[in-house]
């Protein structure tokens, strides 16, 4: 069966520090991969999506970047975190026209 | 950008009552999905309705889709305290690549 792993569950980082969040998928191949951010009490904002290795589309200009070094691995990064990067980050995978599967999310607090 | 808008933003009902949430979207879609999110957690998929379907049922859930009005509704019948959560619609837009765009969500509180 397909599963998606996202870690860590919570993270507290100082302003200016780097960030690396990792997401891996099991049980499927060539998935579309997504990173979303959710501000407190708000909806999900699509940050990046990828349709294949090395193919990244950015939806919102920001202080973050994404990479897909392997078919089932999606990484969200920042060189220097800002206070405004705080939020709940969700990784997801899907395949054309079908439902999306979500990880459990990472709550990032930048202090 | 936000594709969908749910209303109401918040809804409070008594246990046993029905809850109806609405979602409007802007562009043509392949399908529309509803998700539930318990406080601070990941998203749970509830139901997917395709653009050529008008109504779909799953247990106590009933979803309708009106593509002419670009809107969908989620009905939860005989609500329970455990249904307390935020509910989001997500559209799978027909852009050539499959992007799931979420609405702003409805916060449902079911009072015991």
PDB file of N, CA and C in Angstrom, chain B residues 38-105:
ATOM      1  N   UNK B  38      -8.419  17.514  11.465  1.00  0.00           N
ATOM      2  CA  UNK B  38      -8.546  17.722  12.893  1.00  0.00           C
ATOM      3  C   UNK B  38      -7.437  18.671  13.333  1.00  0.00           C
ATOM      4  N   UNK B  39      -7.670  19.353  14.418  1.00  0.00           N
ATOM      5  CA  UNK B  39      -6.810  20.452  14.837  1.00  0.00           C
ATOM      6  C   UNK B  39      -5.331  20.083  14.798  1.00  0.00           C
ATOM      7  N   UNK B  40      -4.575  20.818  13.976  1.00  0.00           N
ATOM      8  CA  UNK B  40      -3.131  20.631  13.946  1.00  0.00           C
ATOM      9  C   UNK B  40      -2.646  19.333  13.371  1.00  0.00           C
ATOM     10  N   UNK B  41      -3.483  18.670  12.595  1.00  0.00           N
ATOM     11  CA  UNK B  41      -3.093  17.368  12.064  1.00  0.00           C
ATOM     12  C   UNK B  41      -3.077  17.382  10.537  1.00  0.00           C
ATOM     13  N   UNK B  42      -2.754  16.214   9.968  1.00  0.00           N
ATOM     14  CA  UNK B  42      -2.785  16.083   8.516  1.00  0.00           C
ATOM     15  C   UNK B  42      -4.205  16.012   7.999  1.00  0.00           C
ATOM     16  N   UNK B  43      -4.334  15.912   6.694  1.00  0.00           N
ATOM     17  CA  UNK B  43      -5.647  15.912   6.066  1.00  0.00           C
ATOM     18  C   UNK B  43      -6.132  14.498   5.797  1.00  0.00           C
ATOM     19  N   UNK B  44      -7.392  14.283   6.046  1.00  0.00           N
ATOM     20  CA  UNK B  44      -8.033  13.007   5.778  1.00  0.00           C
ATOM     21  C   UNK B  44      -8.954  13.175   4.579  1.00  0.00           C
ATOM     22  N   UNK B  45      -8.754  12.335   3.586  1.00  0.00           N
ATOM     23  CA  UNK B  45      -9.596  12.414   2.388  1.00  0.00           C
ATOM     24  C   UNK B  45     -10.979  11.860   2.690  1.00  0.00           C
ATOM     25  N   UNK B  46     -12.001  12.601   2.287  1.00  0.00           N
ATOM     26  CA  UNK B  46     -13.380  12.170   2.533  1.00  0.00           C
ATOM     27  C   UNK B  46     -14.030  11.608   1.276  1.00  0.00           C
ATOM     28  N   UNK B  47     -13.989  12.382   0.212  1.00  0.00           N
ATOM     29  CA  UNK B  47     -14.735  11.972  -0.981  1.00  0.00           C
ATOM     30  C   UNK B  47     -14.227  12.752  -2.185  1.00  0.00           C
ATOM     31  N   UNK B  48     -14.250  12.119  -3.332  1.00  0.00           N
ATOM     32  CA  UNK B  48     -13.879  12.748  -4.593  1.00  0.00           C
ATOM     33  C   UNK B  48     -15.063  12.662  -5.532  1.00  0.00           C
ATOM     34  N   UNK B  49     -15.394  13.758  -6.176  1.00  0.00           N
ATOM     35  CA  UNK B  49     -16.473  13.757  -7.161  1.00  0.00           C
ATOM     36  C   UNK B  49     -15.898  14.290  -8.468  1.00  0.00           C
ATOM     37  N   UNK B  50     -16.166  13.586  -9.546  1.00  0.00           N
ATOM     38  CA  UNK B  50     -15.611  13.959 -10.846  1.00  0.00           C
ATOM     39  C   UNK B  50     -16.501  14.995 -11.514  1.00  0.00           C
ATOM     40  N   UNK B  51     -15.932  15.677 -12.469  1.00  0.00           N
ATOM     41  CA  UNK B  51     -16.655  16.787 -13.098  1.00  0.00           C
ATOM     42  C   UNK B  51     -17.904  16.337 -13.835  1.00  0.00           C
ATOM     43  N   UNK B  52     -17.986  15.058 -14.195  1.00  0.00           N
ATOM     44  CA  UNK B  52     -19.178  14.566 -14.901  1.00  0.00           C
ATOM     45  C   UNK B  52     -20.194  13.923 -13.944  1.00  0.00           C
ATOM     46  N   UNK B  53     -19.928  14.035 -12.640  1.00  0.00           N
ATOM     47  CA  UNK B  53     -20.868  13.524 -11.634  1.00  0.00           C
ATOM     48  C   UNK B  53     -21.589  14.688 -10.973  1.00  0.00           C
ATOM     49  N   UNK B  54     -22.773  14.444 -10.510  1.00  0.00           N
ATOM     50  CA  UNK B  54     -23.562  15.502  -9.877  1.00  0.00           C
ATOM     51  C   UNK B  54     -23.750  15.269  -8.392  1.00  0.00           C
ATOM     52  N   UNK B  55     -23.701  14.015  -7.970  1.00  0.00           N
ATOM     53  CA  UNK B  55     -23.925  13.715  -6.563  1.00  0.00           C
ATOM     54  C   UNK B  55     -23.189  12.429  -6.215  1.00  0.00           C
ATOM     55  N   UNK B  56     -22.689  12.397  -4.965  1.00  0.00           N
ATOM     56  CA  UNK B  56     -21.996  11.209  -4.513  1.00  0.00           C
ATOM     57  C   UNK B  56     -22.214  11.036  -3.015  1.00  0.00           C
ATOM     58  N   UNK B  57     -22.324   9.785  -2.593  1.00  0.00           N
ATOM     59  CA  UNK B  57     -22.578   9.510  -1.192  1.00  0.00           C
ATOM     60  C   UNK B  57     -21.472   8.622  -0.644  1.00  0.00           C
ATOM     61  N   UNK B  58     -21.168   8.813   0.631  1.00  0.00           N
ATOM     62  CA  UNK B  58     -20.259   7.929   1.336  1.00  0.00           C
ATOM     63  C   UNK B  58     -20.643   7.965   2.805  1.00  0.00           C
ATOM     64  N   UNK B  59     -21.317   6.893   3.260  1.00  0.00           N
ATOM     65  CA  UNK B  59     -21.762   6.867   4.650  1.00  0.00           C
ATOM     66  C   UNK B  59     -22.688   8.034   4.955  1.00  0.00           C
ATOM     67  N   UNK B  60     -22.325   8.861   5.924  1.00  0.00           N
ATOM     68  CA  UNK B  60     -23.145  10.015   6.304  1.00  0.00           C
ATOM     69  C   UNK B  60     -22.839  11.256   5.473  1.00  0.00           C
ATOM     70  N   UNK B  61     -21.980  11.110   4.495  1.00  0.00           N
ATOM     71  CA  UNK B  61     -21.583  12.238   3.666  1.00  0.00           C
ATOM     72  C   UNK B  61     -22.321  12.221   2.335  1.00  0.00           C
ATOM     73  N   UNK B  62     -22.738  13.430   1.922  1.00  0.00           N
ATOM     74  CA  UNK B  62     -23.326  13.579   0.606  1.00  0.00           C
ATOM     75  C   UNK B  62     -22.702  14.811  -0.035  1.00  0.00           C
ATOM     76  N   UNK B  63     -22.148  14.619  -1.218  1.00  0.00           N
ATOM     77  CA  UNK B  63     -21.510  15.713  -1.934  1.00  0.00           C
ATOM     78  C   UNK B  63     -22.253  15.953  -3.232  1.00  0.00           C
ATOM     79  N   UNK B  64     -22.478  17.202  -3.540  1.00  0.00           N
ATOM     80  CA  UNK B  64     -23.054  17.578  -4.829  1.00  0.00           C
ATOM     81  C   UNK B  64     -22.088  18.483  -5.571  1.00  0.00           C
ATOM     82  N   UNK B  65     -22.180  18.468  -6.870  1.00  0.00           N
ATOM     83  CA  UNK B  65     -21.332  19.300  -7.705  1.00  0.00           C
ATOM     84  C   UNK B  65     -22.177  19.921  -8.808  1.00  0.00           C
ATOM     85  N   UNK B  66     -22.082  21.223  -8.938  1.00  0.00           N
ATOM     86  CA  UNK B  66     -22.766  21.948 -10.005  1.00  0.00           C
ATOM     87  C   UNK B  66     -21.699  22.700 -10.802  1.00  0.00           C
ATOM     88  N   UNK B  67     -21.273  22.106 -11.911  1.00  0.00           N
ATOM     89  CA  UNK B  67     -20.187  22.721 -12.675  1.00  0.00           C
ATOM     90  C   UNK B  67     -20.636  23.993 -13.374  1.00  0.00           C
ATOM     91  N   UNK B  68     -21.922  24.142 -13.621  1.00  0.00           N
ATOM     92  CA  UNK B  68     -22.403  25.379 -14.262  1.00  0.00           C
ATOM     93  C   UNK B  68     -22.281  26.559 -13.315  1.00  0.00           C
ATOM     94  N   UNK B  69     -22.427  26.288 -12.018  1.00  0.00           N
ATOM     95  CA  UNK B  69     -22.295  27.344 -11.019  1.00  0.00           C
ATOM     96  C   UNK B  69     -20.917  27.322 -10.361  1.00  0.00           C
ATOM     97  N   UNK B  70     -20.088  26.358 -10.753  1.00  0.00           N
ATOM     98  CA  UNK B  70     -18.768  26.197 -10.157  1.00  0.00           C
ATOM     99  C   UNK B  70     -18.881  26.135  -8.635  1.00  0.00           C
ATOM    100  N   UNK B  71     -19.692  25.210  -8.182  1.00  0.00           N
ATOM    101  CA  UNK B  71     -19.887  25.097  -6.741  1.00  0.00           C
ATOM    102  C   UNK B  71     -20.141  23.651  -6.341  1.00  0.00           C
ATOM    103  N   UNK B  72     -19.844  23.366  -5.078  1.00  0.00           N
ATOM    104  CA  UNK B  72     -20.069  22.045  -4.516  1.00  0.00           C
ATOM    105  C   UNK B  72     -20.549  22.210  -3.086  1.00  0.00           C
ATOM    106  N   UNK B  73     -21.264  21.217  -2.604  1.00  0.00           N
ATOM    107  CA  UNK B  73     -21.667  21.245  -1.213  1.00  0.00           C
ATOM    108  C   UNK B  73     -21.366  19.906  -0.567  1.00  0.00           C
ATOM    109  N   UNK B  74     -21.050  19.957   0.716  1.00  0.00           N
ATOM    110  CA  UNK B  74     -20.822  18.764   1.525  1.00  0.00           C
ATOM    111  C   UNK B  74     -21.863  18.761   2.637  1.00  0.00           C
ATOM    112  N   UNK B  75     -22.633  17.703   2.691  1.00  0.00           N
ATOM    113  CA  UNK B  75     -23.634  17.532   3.737  1.00  0.00           C
ATOM    114  C   UNK B  75     -23.197  16.392   4.637  1.00  0.00           C
ATOM    115  N   UNK B  76     -23.123  16.671   5.926  1.00  0.00           N
ATOM    116  CA  UNK B  76     -22.875  15.630   6.920  1.00  0.00           C
ATOM    117  C   UNK B  76     -24.173  15.436   7.681  1.00  0.00           C
ATOM    118  N   UNK B  77     -24.738  14.262   7.606  1.00  0.00           N
ATOM    119  CA  UNK B  77     -26.005  14.011   8.286  1.00  0.00           C
ATOM    120  C   UNK B  77     -25.758  13.433   9.677  1.00  0.00           C
ATOM    121  N   UNK B  78     -26.720  13.675  10.559  1.00  0.00           N
ATOM    122  CA  UNK B  78     -26.666  13.128  11.927  1.00  0.00           C
ATOM    123  C   UNK B  78     -25.292  13.336  12.537  1.00  0.00           C
ATOM    124  N   UNK B  79     -24.877  14.580  12.634  1.00  0.00           N
ATOM    125  CA  UNK B  79     -23.507  14.895  13.047  1.00  0.00           C
ATOM    126  C   UNK B  79     -23.204  14.389  14.457  1.00  0.00           C
ATOM    127  N   UNK B  80     -21.924  14.142  14.676  1.00  0.00           N
ATOM    128  CA  UNK B  80     -21.417  13.660  15.951  1.00  0.00           C
ATOM    129  C   UNK B  80     -20.333  14.596  16.449  1.00  0.00           C
ATOM    130  N   UNK B  81     -20.057  14.558  17.723  1.00  0.00           N
ATOM    131  CA  UNK B  81     -18.993  15.401  18.274  1.00  0.00           C
ATOM    132  C   UNK B  81     -17.658  15.136  17.572  1.00  0.00           C
ATOM    133  N   UNK B  82     -17.453  13.891  17.151  1.00  0.00           N
ATOM    134  CA  UNK B  82     -16.205  13.522  16.473  1.00  0.00           C
ATOM    135  C   UNK B  82     -16.079  14.148  15.089  1.00  0.00           C
ATOM    136  N   UNK B  83     -17.159  14.717  14.569  1.00  0.00           N
ATOM    137  CA  UNK B  83     -17.096  15.395  13.267  1.00  0.00           C
ATOM    138  C   UNK B  83     -16.493  16.794  13.402  1.00  0.00           C
ATOM    139  N   UNK B  84     -16.293  17.244  14.627  1.00  0.00           N
ATOM    140  CA  UNK B  84     -15.684  18.558  14.846  1.00  0.00           C
ATOM    141  C   UNK B  84     -14.306  18.599  14.203  1.00  0.00           C
ATOM    142  N   UNK B  85     -14.131  19.515  13.254  1.00  0.00           N
ATOM    143  CA  UNK B  85     -12.902  19.582  12.473  1.00  0.00           C
ATOM    144  C   UNK B  85     -13.041  20.738  11.488  1.00  0.00           C
ATOM    145  N   UNK B  86     -11.981  20.967  10.724  1.00  0.00           N
ATOM    146  CA  UNK B  86     -12.059  21.886   9.585  1.00  0.00           C
ATOM    147  C   UNK B  86     -12.221  21.068   8.318  1.00  0.00           C
ATOM    148  N   UNK B  87     -13.032  21.581   7.424  1.00  0.00           N
ATOM    149  CA  UNK B  87     -13.321  20.864   6.185  1.00  0.00           C
ATOM    150  C   UNK B  87     -12.904  21.735   5.004  1.00  0.00           C
ATOM    151  N   UNK B  88     -12.187  21.116   4.079  1.00  0.00           N
ATOM    152  CA  UNK B  88     -11.658  21.840   2.927  1.00  0.00           C
ATOM    153  C   UNK B  88     -12.100  21.166   1.639  1.00  0.00           C
ATOM    154  N   UNK B  89     -12.385  21.993   0.649  1.00  0.00           N
ATOM    155  CA  UNK B  89     -12.549  21.448  -0.688  1.00  0.00           C
ATOM    156  C   UNK B  89     -11.259  21.698  -1.458  1.00  0.00           C
ATOM    157  N   UNK B  90     -10.966  20.831  -2.385  1.00  0.00           N
ATOM    158  CA  UNK B  90      -9.778  20.966  -3.218  1.00  0.00           C
ATOM    159  C   UNK B  90     -10.164  20.641  -4.644  1.00  0.00           C
ATOM    160  N   UNK B  91      -9.720  21.477  -5.556  1.00  0.00           N
ATOM    161  CA  UNK B  91     -10.024  21.256  -6.961  1.00  0.00           C
ATOM    162  C   UNK B  91      -8.764  20.843  -7.704  1.00  0.00           C
ATOM    163  N   UNK B  92      -8.975  19.956  -8.636  1.00  0.00           N
ATOM    164  CA  UNK B  92      -7.916  19.415  -9.471  1.00  0.00           C
ATOM    165  C   UNK B  92      -8.111  20.075 -10.832  1.00  0.00           C
ATOM    166  N   UNK B  93      -7.418  21.193 -11.026  1.00  0.00           N
ATOM    167  CA  UNK B  93      -7.722  22.044 -12.176  1.00  0.00           C
ATOM    168  C   UNK B  93      -7.234  21.433 -13.465  1.00  0.00           C
ATOM    169  N   UNK B  94      -7.922  21.760 -14.562  1.00  0.00           N
ATOM    170  CA  UNK B  94      -7.569  21.233 -15.878  1.00  0.00           C
ATOM    171  C   UNK B  94      -6.518  22.109 -16.529  1.00  0.00           C
ATOM    172  N   UNK B  95      -5.312  22.029 -15.986  1.00  0.00           N
ATOM    173  CA  UNK B  95      -4.257  22.909 -16.494  1.00  0.00           C
ATOM    174  C   UNK B  95      -3.202  22.124 -17.247  1.00  0.00           C
ATOM    175  N   UNK B  96      -3.383  20.837 -17.421  1.00  0.00           N
ATOM    176  CA  UNK B  96      -2.365  20.014 -18.053  1.00  0.00           C
ATOM    177  C   UNK B  96      -1.471  19.348 -17.028  1.00  0.00           C
ATOM    178  N   UNK B  97      -1.325  19.982 -15.895  1.00  0.00           N
ATOM    179  CA  UNK B  97      -0.636  19.346 -14.777  1.00  0.00           C
ATOM    180  C   UNK B  97      -1.620  19.315 -13.618  1.00  0.00           C
ATOM    181  N   UNK B  98      -1.517  18.290 -12.799  1.00  0.00           N
ATOM    182  CA  UNK B  98      -2.529  18.125 -11.758  1.00  0.00           C
ATOM    183  C   UNK B  98      -2.093  18.827 -10.484  1.00  0.00           C
ATOM    184  N   UNK B  99      -2.694  19.975 -10.252  1.00  0.00           N
ATOM    185  CA  UNK B  99      -2.440  20.727  -9.039  1.00  0.00           C
ATOM    186  C   UNK B  99      -3.707  20.719  -8.199  1.00  0.00           C
ATOM    187  N   UNK B 100      -3.561  20.415  -6.944  1.00  0.00           N
ATOM    188  CA  UNK B 100      -4.703  20.431  -6.036  1.00  0.00           C
ATOM    189  C   UNK B 100      -4.719  21.791  -5.344  1.00  0.00           C
ATOM    190  N   UNK B 101      -5.756  22.553  -5.623  1.00  0.00           N
ATOM    191  CA  UNK B 101      -5.865  23.888  -5.062  1.00  0.00           C
ATOM    192  C   UNK B 101      -6.973  23.876  -4.016  1.00  0.00           C
ATOM    193  N   UNK B 102      -6.629  24.321  -2.820  1.00  0.00           N
ATOM    194  CA  UNK B 102      -7.544  24.230  -1.696  1.00  0.00           C
ATOM    195  C   UNK B 102      -8.296  25.524  -1.448  1.00  0.00           C
ATOM    196  N   UNK B 103      -9.483  25.357  -0.889  1.00  0.00           N
ATOM    197  CA  UNK B 103     -10.260  26.491  -0.431  1.00  0.00           C
ATOM    198  C   UNK B 103      -9.814  26.911   0.956  1.00  0.00           C
ATOM    199  N   UNK B 104     -10.526  27.863   1.496  1.00  0.00           N
ATOM    200  CA  UNK B 104     -10.151  28.455   2.784  1.00  0.00           C
ATOM    201  C   UNK B 104     -10.668  27.659   3.979  1.00  0.00           C
ATOM    202  N   UNK B 105     -11.601  26.757   3.765  1.00  0.00           N
ATOM    203  CA  UNK B 105     -12.044  25.870   4.824  1.00  0.00           C
ATOM    204  C   UNK B 105     -13.236  26.360   5.625  1.00  0.00           C
TER     205      UNK B 105
END
